mmCIF file of C-alpha atoms and ligand atoms in Angstrom:
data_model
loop_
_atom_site.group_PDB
_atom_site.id
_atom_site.type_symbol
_atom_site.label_atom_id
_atom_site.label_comp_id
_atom_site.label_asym_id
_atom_site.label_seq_id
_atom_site.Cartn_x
_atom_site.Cartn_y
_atom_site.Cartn_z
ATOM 1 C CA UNK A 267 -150.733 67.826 -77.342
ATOM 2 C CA UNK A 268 -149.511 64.197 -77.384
ATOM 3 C CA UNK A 269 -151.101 62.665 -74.288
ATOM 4 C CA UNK A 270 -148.946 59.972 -72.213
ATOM 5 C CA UNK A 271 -150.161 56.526 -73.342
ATOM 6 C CA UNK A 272 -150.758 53.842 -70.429
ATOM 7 C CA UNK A 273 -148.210 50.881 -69.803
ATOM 8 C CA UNK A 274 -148.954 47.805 -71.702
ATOM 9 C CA UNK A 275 -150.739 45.290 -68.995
ATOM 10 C CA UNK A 276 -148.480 42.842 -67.052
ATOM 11 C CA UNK A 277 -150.991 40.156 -69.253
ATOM 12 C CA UNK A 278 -150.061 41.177 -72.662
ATOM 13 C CA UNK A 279 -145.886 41.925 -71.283
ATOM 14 C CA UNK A 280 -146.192 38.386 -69.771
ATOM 15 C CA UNK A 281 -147.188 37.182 -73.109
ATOM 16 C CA UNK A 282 -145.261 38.555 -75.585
ATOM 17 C CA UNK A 283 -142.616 36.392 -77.194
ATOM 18 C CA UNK A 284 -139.169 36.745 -76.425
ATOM 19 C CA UNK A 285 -135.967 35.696 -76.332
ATOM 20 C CA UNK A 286 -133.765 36.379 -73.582
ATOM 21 C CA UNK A 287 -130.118 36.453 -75.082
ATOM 22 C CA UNK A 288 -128.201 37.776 -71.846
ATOM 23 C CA UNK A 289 -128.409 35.444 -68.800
ATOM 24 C CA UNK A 290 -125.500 34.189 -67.046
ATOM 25 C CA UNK A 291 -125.958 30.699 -65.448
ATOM 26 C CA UNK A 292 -124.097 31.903 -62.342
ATOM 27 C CA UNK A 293 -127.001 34.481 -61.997
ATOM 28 C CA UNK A 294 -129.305 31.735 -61.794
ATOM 29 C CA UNK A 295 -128.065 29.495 -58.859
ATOM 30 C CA UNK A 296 -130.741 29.739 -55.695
ATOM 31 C CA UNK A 297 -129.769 31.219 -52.469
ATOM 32 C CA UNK A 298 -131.519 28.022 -51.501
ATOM 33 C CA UNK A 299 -129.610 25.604 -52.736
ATOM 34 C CA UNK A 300 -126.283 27.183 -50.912
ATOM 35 C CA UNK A 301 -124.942 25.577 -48.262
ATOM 36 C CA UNK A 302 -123.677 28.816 -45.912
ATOM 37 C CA UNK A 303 -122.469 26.884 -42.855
ATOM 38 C CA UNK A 304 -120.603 24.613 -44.494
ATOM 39 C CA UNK A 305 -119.058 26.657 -46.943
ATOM 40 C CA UNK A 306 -118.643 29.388 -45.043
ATOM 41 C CA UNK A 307 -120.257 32.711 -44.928
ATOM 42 C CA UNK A 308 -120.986 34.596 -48.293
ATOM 43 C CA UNK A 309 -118.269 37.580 -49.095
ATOM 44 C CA UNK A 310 -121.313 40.048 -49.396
ATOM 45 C CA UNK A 311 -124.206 40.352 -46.916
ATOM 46 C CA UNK A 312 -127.367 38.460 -47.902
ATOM 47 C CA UNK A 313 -131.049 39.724 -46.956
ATOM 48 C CA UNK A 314 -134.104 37.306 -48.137
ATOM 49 C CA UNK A 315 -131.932 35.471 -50.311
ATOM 50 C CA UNK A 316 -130.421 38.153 -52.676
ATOM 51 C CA UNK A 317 -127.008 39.614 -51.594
ATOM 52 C CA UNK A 318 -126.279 42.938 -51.570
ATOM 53 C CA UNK A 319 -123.854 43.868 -54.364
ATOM 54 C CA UNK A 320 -121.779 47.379 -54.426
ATOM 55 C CA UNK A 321 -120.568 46.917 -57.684
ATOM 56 C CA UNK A 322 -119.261 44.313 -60.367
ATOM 57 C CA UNK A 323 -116.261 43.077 -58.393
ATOM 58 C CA UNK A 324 -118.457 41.982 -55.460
ATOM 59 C CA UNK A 325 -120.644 40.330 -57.548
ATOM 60 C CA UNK A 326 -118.135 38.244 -59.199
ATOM 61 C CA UNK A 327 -116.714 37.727 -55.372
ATOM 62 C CA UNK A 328 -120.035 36.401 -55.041
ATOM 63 C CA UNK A 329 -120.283 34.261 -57.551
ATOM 64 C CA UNK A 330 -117.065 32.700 -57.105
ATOM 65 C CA UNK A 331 -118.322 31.908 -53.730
ATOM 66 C CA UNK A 332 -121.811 30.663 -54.675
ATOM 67 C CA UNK A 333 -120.945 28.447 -57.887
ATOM 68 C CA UNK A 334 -117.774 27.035 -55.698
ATOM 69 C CA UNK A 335 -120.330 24.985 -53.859
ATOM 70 C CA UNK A 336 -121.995 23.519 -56.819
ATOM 71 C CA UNK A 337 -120.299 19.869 -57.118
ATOM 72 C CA UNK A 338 -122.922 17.898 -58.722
ATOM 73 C CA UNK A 339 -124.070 16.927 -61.856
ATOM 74 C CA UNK A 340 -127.949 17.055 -60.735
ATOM 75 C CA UNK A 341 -127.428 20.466 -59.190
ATOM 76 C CA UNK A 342 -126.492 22.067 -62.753
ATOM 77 C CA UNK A 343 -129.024 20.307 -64.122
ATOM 78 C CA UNK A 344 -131.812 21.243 -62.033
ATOM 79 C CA UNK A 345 -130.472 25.167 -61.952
ATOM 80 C CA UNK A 346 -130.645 24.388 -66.187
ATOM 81 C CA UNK A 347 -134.273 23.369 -65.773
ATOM 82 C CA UNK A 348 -135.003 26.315 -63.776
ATOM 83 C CA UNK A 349 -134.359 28.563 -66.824
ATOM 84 C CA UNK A 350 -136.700 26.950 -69.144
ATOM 85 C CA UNK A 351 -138.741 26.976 -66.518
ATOM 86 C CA UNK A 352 -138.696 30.528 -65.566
ATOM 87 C CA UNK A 353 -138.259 31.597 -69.623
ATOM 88 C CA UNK A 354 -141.781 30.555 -70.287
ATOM 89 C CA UNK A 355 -143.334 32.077 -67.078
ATOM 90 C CA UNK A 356 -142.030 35.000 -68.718
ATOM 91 C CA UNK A 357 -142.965 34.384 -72.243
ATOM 92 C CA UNK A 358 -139.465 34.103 -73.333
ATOM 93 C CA UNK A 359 -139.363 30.866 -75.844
ATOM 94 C CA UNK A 360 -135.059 30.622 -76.215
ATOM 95 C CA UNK A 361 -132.511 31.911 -73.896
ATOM 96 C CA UNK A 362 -128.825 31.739 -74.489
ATOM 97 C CA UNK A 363 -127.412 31.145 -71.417
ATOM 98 C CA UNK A 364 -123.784 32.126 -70.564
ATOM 99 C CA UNK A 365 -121.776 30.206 -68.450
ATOM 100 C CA UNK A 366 -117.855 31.073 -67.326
ATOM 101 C CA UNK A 367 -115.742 27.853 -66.171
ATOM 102 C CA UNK A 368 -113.500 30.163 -63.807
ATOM 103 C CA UNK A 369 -116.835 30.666 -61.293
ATOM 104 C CA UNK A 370 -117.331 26.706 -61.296
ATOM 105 C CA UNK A 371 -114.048 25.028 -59.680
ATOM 106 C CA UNK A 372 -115.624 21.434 -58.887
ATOM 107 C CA UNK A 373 -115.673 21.147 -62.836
ATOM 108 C CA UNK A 374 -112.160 22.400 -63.561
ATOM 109 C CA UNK A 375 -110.352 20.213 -66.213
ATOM 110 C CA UNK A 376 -114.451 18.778 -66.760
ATOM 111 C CA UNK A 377 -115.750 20.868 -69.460
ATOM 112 C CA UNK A 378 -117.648 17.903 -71.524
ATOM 113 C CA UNK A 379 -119.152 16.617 -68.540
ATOM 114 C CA UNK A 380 -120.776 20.028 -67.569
ATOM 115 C CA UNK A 381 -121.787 20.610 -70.503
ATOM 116 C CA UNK A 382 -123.956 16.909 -70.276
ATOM 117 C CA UNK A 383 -125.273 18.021 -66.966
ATOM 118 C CA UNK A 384 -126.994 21.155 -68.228
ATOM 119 C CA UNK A 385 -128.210 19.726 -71.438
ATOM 120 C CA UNK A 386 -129.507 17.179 -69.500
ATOM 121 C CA UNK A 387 -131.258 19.937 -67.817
ATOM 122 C CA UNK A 388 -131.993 22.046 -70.940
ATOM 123 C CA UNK A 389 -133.458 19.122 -72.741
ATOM 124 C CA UNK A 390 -135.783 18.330 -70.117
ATOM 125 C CA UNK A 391 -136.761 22.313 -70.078
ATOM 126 C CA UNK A 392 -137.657 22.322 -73.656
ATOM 127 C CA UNK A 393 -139.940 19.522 -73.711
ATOM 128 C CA UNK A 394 -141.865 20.132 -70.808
ATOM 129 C CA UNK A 395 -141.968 24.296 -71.387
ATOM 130 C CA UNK A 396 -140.808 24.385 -75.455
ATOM 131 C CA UNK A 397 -137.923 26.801 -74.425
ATOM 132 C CA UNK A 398 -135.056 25.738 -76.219
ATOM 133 C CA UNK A 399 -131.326 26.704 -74.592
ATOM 134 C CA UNK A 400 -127.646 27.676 -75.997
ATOM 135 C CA UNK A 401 -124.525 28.026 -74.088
ATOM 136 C CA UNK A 402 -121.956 30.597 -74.878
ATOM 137 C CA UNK A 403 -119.300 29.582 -72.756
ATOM 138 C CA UNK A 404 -117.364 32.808 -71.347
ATOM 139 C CA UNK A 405 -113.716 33.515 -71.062
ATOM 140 C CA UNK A 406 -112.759 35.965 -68.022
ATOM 141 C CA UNK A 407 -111.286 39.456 -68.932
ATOM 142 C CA UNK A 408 -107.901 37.999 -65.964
ATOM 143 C CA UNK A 409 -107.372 34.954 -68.251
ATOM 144 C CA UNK A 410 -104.393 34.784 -70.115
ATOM 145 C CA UNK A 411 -103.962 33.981 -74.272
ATOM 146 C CA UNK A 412 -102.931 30.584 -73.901
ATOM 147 C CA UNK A 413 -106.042 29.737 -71.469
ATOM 148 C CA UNK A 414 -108.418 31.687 -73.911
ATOM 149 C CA UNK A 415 -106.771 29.369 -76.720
ATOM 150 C CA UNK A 416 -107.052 26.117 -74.981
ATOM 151 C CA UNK A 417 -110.781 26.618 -73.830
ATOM 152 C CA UNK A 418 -111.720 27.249 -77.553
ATOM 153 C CA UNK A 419 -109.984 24.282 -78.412
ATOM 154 C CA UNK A 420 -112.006 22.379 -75.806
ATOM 155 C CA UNK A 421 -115.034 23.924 -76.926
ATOM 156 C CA UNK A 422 -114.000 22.574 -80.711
ATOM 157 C CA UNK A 423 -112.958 19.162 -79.960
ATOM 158 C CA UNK A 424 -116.219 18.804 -78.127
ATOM 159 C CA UNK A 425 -118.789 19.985 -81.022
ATOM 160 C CA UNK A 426 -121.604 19.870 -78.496
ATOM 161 C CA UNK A 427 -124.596 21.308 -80.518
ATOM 162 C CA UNK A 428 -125.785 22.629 -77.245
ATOM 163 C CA UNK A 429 -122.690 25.109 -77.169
ATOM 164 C CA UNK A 430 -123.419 27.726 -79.659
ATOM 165 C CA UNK A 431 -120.870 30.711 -79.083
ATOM 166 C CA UNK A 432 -117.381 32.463 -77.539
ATOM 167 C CA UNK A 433 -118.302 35.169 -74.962
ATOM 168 C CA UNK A 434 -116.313 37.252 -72.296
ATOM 169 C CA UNK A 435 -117.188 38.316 -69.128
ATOM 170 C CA UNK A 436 -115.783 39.792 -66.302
ATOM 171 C CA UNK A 437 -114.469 43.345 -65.381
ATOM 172 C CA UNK A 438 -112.652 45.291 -67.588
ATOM 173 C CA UNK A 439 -110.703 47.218 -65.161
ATOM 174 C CA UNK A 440 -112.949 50.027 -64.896
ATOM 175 C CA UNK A 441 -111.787 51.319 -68.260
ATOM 176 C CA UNK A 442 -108.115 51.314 -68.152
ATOM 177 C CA UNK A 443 -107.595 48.052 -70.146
ATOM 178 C CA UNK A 444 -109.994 45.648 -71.536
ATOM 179 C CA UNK A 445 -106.853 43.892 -73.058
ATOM 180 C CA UNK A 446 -108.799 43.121 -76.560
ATOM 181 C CA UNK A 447 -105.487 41.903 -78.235
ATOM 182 C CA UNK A 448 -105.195 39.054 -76.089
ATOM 183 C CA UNK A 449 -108.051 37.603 -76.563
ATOM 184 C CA UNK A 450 -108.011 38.376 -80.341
ATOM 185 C CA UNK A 451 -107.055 35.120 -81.193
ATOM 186 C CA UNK A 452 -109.133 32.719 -79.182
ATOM 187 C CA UNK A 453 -111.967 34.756 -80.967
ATOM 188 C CA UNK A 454 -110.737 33.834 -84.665
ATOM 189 C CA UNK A 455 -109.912 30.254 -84.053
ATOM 190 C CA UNK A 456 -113.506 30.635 -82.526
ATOM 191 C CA UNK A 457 -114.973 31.982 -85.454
ATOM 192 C CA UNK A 458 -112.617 29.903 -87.900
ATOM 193 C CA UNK A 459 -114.333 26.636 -85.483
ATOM 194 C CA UNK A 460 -117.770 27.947 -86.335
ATOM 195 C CA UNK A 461 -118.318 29.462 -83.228
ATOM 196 C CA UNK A 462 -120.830 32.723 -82.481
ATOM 197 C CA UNK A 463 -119.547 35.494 -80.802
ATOM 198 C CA UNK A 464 -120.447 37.717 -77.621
ATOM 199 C CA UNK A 465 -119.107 39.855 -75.846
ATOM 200 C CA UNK A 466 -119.296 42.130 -72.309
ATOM 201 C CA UNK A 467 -118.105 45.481 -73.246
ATOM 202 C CA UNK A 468 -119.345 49.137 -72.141
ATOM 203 C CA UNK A 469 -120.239 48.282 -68.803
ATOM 204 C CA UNK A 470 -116.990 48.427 -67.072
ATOM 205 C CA UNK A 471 -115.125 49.597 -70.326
ATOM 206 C CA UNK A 472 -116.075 52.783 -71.818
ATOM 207 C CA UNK A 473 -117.224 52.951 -75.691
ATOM 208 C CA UNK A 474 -113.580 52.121 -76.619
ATOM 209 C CA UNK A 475 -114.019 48.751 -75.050
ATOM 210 C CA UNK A 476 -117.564 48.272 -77.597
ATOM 211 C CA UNK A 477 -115.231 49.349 -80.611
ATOM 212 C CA UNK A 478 -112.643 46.656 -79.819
ATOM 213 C CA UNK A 479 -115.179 43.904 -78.863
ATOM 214 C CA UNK A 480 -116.675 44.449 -82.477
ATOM 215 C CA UNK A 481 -113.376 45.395 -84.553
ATOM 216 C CA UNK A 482 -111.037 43.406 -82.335
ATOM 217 C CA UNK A 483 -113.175 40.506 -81.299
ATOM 218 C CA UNK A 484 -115.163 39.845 -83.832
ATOM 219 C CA UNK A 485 -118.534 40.208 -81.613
ATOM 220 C CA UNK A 486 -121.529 39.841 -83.445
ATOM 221 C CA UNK A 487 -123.900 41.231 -80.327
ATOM 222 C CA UNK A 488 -122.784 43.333 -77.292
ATOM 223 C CA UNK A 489 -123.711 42.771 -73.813
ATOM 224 C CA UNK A 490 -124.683 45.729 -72.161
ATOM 225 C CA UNK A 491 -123.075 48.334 -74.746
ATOM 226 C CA UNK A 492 -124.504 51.089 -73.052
ATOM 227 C CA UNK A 493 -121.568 53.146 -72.621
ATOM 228 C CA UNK A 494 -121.298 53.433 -76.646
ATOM 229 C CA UNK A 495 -123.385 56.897 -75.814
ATOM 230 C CA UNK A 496 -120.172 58.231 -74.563
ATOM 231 C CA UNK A 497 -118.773 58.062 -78.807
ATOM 232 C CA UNK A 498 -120.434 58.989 -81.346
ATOM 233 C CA UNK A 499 -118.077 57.456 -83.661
ATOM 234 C CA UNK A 500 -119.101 53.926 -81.804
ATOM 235 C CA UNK A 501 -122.385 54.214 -82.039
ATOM 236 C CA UNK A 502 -122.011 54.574 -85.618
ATOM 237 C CA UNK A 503 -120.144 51.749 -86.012
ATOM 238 C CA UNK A 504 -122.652 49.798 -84.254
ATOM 239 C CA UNK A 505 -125.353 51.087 -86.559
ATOM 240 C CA UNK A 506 -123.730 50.389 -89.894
ATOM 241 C CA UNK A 507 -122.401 46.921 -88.711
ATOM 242 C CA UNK A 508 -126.232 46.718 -87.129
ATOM 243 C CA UNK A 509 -124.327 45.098 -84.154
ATOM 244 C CA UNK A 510 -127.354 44.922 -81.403
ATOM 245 C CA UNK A 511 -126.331 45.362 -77.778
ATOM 246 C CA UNK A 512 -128.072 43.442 -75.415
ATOM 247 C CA UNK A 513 -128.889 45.838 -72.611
ATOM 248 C CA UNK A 514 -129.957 44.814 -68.657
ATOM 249 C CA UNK A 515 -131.487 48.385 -67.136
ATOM 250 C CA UNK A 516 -131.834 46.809 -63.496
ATOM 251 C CA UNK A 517 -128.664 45.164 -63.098
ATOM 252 C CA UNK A 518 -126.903 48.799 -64.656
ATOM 253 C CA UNK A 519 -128.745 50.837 -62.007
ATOM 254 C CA UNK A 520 -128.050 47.858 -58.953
ATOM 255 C CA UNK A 521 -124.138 47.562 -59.980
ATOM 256 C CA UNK A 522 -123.452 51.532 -59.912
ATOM 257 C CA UNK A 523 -122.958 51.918 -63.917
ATOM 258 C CA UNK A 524 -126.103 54.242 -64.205
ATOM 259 C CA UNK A 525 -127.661 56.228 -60.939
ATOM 260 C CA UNK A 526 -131.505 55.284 -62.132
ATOM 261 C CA UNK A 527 -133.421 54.185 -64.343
ATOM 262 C CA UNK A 528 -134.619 57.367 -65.515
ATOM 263 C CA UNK A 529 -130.809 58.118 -66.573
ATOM 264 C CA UNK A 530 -130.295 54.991 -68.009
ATOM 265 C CA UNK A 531 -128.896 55.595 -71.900
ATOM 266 C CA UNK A 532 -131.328 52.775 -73.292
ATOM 267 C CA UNK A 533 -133.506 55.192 -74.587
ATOM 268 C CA UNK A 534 -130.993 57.543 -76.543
ATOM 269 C CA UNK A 535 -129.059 54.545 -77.588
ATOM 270 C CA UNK A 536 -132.560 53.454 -79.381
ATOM 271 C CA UNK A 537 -133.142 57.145 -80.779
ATOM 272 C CA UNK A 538 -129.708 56.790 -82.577
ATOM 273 C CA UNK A 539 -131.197 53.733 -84.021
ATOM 274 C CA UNK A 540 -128.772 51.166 -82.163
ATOM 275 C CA UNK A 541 -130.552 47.593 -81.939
ATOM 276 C CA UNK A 542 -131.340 47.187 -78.266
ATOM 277 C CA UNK A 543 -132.933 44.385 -76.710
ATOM 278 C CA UNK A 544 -134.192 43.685 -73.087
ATOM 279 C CA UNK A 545 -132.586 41.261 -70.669
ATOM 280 C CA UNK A 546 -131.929 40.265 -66.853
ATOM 281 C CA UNK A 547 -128.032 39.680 -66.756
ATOM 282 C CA UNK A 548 -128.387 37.342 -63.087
ATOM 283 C CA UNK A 549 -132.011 37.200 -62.301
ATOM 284 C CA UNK A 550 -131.527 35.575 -58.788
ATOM 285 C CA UNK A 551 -128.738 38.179 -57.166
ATOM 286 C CA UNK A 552 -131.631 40.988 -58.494
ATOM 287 C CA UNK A 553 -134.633 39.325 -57.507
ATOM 288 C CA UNK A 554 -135.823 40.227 -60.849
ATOM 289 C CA UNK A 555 -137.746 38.635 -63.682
ATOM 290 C CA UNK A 556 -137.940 39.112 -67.362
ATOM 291 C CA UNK A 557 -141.521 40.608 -67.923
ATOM 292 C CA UNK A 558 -140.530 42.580 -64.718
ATOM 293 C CA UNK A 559 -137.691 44.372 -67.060
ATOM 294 C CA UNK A 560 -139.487 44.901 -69.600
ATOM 295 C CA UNK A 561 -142.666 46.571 -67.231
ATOM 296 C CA UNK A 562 -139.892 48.412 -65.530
ATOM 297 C CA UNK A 563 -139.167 49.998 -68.638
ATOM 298 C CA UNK A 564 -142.298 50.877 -69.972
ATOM 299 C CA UNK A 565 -142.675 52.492 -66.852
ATOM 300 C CA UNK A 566 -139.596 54.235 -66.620
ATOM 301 C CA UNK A 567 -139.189 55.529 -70.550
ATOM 302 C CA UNK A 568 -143.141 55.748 -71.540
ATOM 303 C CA UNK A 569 -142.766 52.942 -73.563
ATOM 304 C CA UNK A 570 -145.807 51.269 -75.414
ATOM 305 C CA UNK A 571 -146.580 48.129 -77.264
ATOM 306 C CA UNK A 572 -144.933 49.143 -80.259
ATOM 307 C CA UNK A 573 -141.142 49.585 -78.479
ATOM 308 C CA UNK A 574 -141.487 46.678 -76.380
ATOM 309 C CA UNK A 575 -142.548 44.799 -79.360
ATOM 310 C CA UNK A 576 -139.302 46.314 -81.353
ATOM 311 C CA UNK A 577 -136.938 45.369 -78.251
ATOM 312 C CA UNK A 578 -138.509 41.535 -78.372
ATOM 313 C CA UNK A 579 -137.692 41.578 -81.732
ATOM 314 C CA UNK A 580 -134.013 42.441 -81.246
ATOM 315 C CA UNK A 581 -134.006 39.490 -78.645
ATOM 316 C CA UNK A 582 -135.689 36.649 -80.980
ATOM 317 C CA UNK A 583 -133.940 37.868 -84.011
ATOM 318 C CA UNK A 584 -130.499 38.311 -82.227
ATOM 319 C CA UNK A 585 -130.111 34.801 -80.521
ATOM 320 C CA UNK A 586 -128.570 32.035 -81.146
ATOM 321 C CA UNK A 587 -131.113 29.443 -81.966
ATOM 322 C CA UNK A 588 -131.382 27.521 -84.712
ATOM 323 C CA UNK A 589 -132.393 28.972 -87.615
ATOM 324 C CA UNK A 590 -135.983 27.317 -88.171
ATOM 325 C CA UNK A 591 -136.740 27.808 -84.137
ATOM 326 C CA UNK A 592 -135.755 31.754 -84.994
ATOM 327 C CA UNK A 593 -138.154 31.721 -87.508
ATOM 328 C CA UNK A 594 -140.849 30.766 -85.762
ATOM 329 C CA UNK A 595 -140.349 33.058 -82.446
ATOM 330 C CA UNK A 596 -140.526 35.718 -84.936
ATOM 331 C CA UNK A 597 -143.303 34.499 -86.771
ATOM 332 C CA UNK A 598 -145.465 34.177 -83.251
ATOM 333 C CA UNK A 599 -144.013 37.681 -82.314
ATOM 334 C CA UNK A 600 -145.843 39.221 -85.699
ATOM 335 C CA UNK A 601 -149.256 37.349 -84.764
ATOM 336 C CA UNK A 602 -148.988 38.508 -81.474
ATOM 337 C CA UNK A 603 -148.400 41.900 -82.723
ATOM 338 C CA UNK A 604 -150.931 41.966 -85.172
ATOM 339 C CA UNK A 605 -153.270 39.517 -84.563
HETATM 340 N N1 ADE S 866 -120.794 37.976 -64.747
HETATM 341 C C1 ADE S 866 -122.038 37.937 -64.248
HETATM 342 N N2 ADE S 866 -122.651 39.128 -64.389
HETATM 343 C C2 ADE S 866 -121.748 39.946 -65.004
HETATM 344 C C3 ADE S 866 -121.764 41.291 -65.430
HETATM 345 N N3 ADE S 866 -122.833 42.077 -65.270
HETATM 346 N N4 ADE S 866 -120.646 41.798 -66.002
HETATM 347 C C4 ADE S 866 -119.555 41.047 -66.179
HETATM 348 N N5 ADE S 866 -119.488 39.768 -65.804
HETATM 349 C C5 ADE S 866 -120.572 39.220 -65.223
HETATM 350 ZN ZN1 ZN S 867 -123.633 40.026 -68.087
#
């Protein structure tokens, strides 16, 4: 009889190196640092800080409402510094942080100059907490073609070594339309720039939304993914192009797209062999943490070292680092392993 094995310890979770490779900067702005009397009140209701959310369009209500009030170069820079800050807390040495323009109006038409304010932020992270930081800087699923076009061209013309990727974001209409073809070619020129790319797909699209993100898009990693379960035919695709999706349990069961964790697909997605790894999507509207996901899921799934150690791998060998800083994650993930 194959006895249940015990939960790693939050010590050796804590510890274990990562890479988070799914974090959206809007999901990291502190209730704290919002200003609700002067910019009046939130569009969701707000208990201890973390508002509650019925689905994906009130969170992006949300964050249109939160990120509206951020006008200052020191703010960004400070919410940047957070996330190195908070990525080594949770063992997690590179994040690739996504950040959509449309949520930050104050720097409309500004693009270079946020991007200085959170390197300022991310440089100051890595050398006080070795975490080193990418953008991938996020189209909306509303946008048209020509504003998908002109925001790679931005992102071109700038070369900022901090911005590593294309990503998209958004809702996807709850299925109906994730309009792939019109943001085929701001991907290409992306790719054609030297650009990475990411993309949301199978959370509010179904699995035809993953197999247009990877044949359409060009996406090189999913986020979330989860609803490839619902095709076999995509989940095949995503094994033989070894595309990995980056999944986010908590923020699936808190925005409706799974009932629990316990029903969460994570675990039959791995069985097919798809490349999963573990992330937090927007820590601070979840009150969540890293090592807290990946505890969660031990719990939840029966998970041991060995499958947490396989879904850090996925992170650190699916970012967007540089090459020699990849390298040595994984190297310190294989001591840590097998010490
Ligand atoms: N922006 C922030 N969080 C998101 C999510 N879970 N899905 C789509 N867009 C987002
Ligand atoms: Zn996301």
């Amino acid at each position: 009889m194959e006895m249940p094995r015990p939960a790693p310890d939050e010590k050796w979770i804590r510890g274990l190196p990562k890479a988070e490779v799914h974090l959206h900067l809007e999901g990291c702005v502190p209730y704290g640092l919002l200003e609700p009397a002067a910019a009046g009140s939130p569009p969701v209701p707000v208990e201890d800080g973390i508002p509650l959310l019925a689905g994906l369009s009130a969170l992006l209500s949300y964050l249109d409402w939160s990120c509206g009030q951020m006008s200052r170069g020191e703010q960004l820079e400070r919410i940047a510094y957070a996330v190195a800050e908070r990525a080594r807390a949770n063992g997690a040495g590179h994040v690739d942080v996504i950040v959509n323009p449309t949520h930050w109006p104050h720097w409309r038409g500004r693009l270079p100059a946020m991007v200085d304010a959170l390197d300022a932020g991310f440089r100051a992270g890595e050398s006080d907490h070795d975490v080193t930081s990418k953008l991938c800087v996020s189209l909306k699923r509303t946008q048209s073609k020509a504003e998908a076009l002109e925001l790679v061209e931005v992102l071109l013309d700038l070369g900022h070594p901090r911005v590593a990727a294309l990503s998209i974001d958004g809702n996807e209409e709850d299925g109906r339309a994730s309009h792939n073809e019109r943001f085929a070619p701001a991907f290409e020129r992306a790719a054609a720039g030297g650009l990475r790319r990411c993309a949301h797909a199978g959370e509010s699209s179904g699995a035809r939304g993953v197999r247009e993100a990877v044949e359409m898009l060009g996406a090189e990693r999913i986020d979330h993914g989860i609803r490839s379960i619902e095709d076999p035919s995509v989940i095949a695709l995503l094994v033989s192009e070894e595309i990995p999706l980056d999944v986010c349990p908590t923020s699936n069961v808190l925005l409706g797209v799974v009932p629990t964790l316990a029903e969460h697909p994570i675990r039959r997605l791995r069985e097919h062999k798809v490349r999963c790894s573990l992330n937090t999507d927007d820590p601070l509207l979840y009150g969540i943490d890293l090592a807290g996901e990946f505890r969660r899921s031990a719990e939840a799934f029966g998970w041991g070292t060995d499958e947490l150690g396989e879904m850090a791998r996925v992170g650190i060998e699916s970012c967007f680092a540089e090459e020699d800083r990849r390298r040595s994650l994984s190297a310190e993930l294989s001591a840590y392993l097998s010490p």
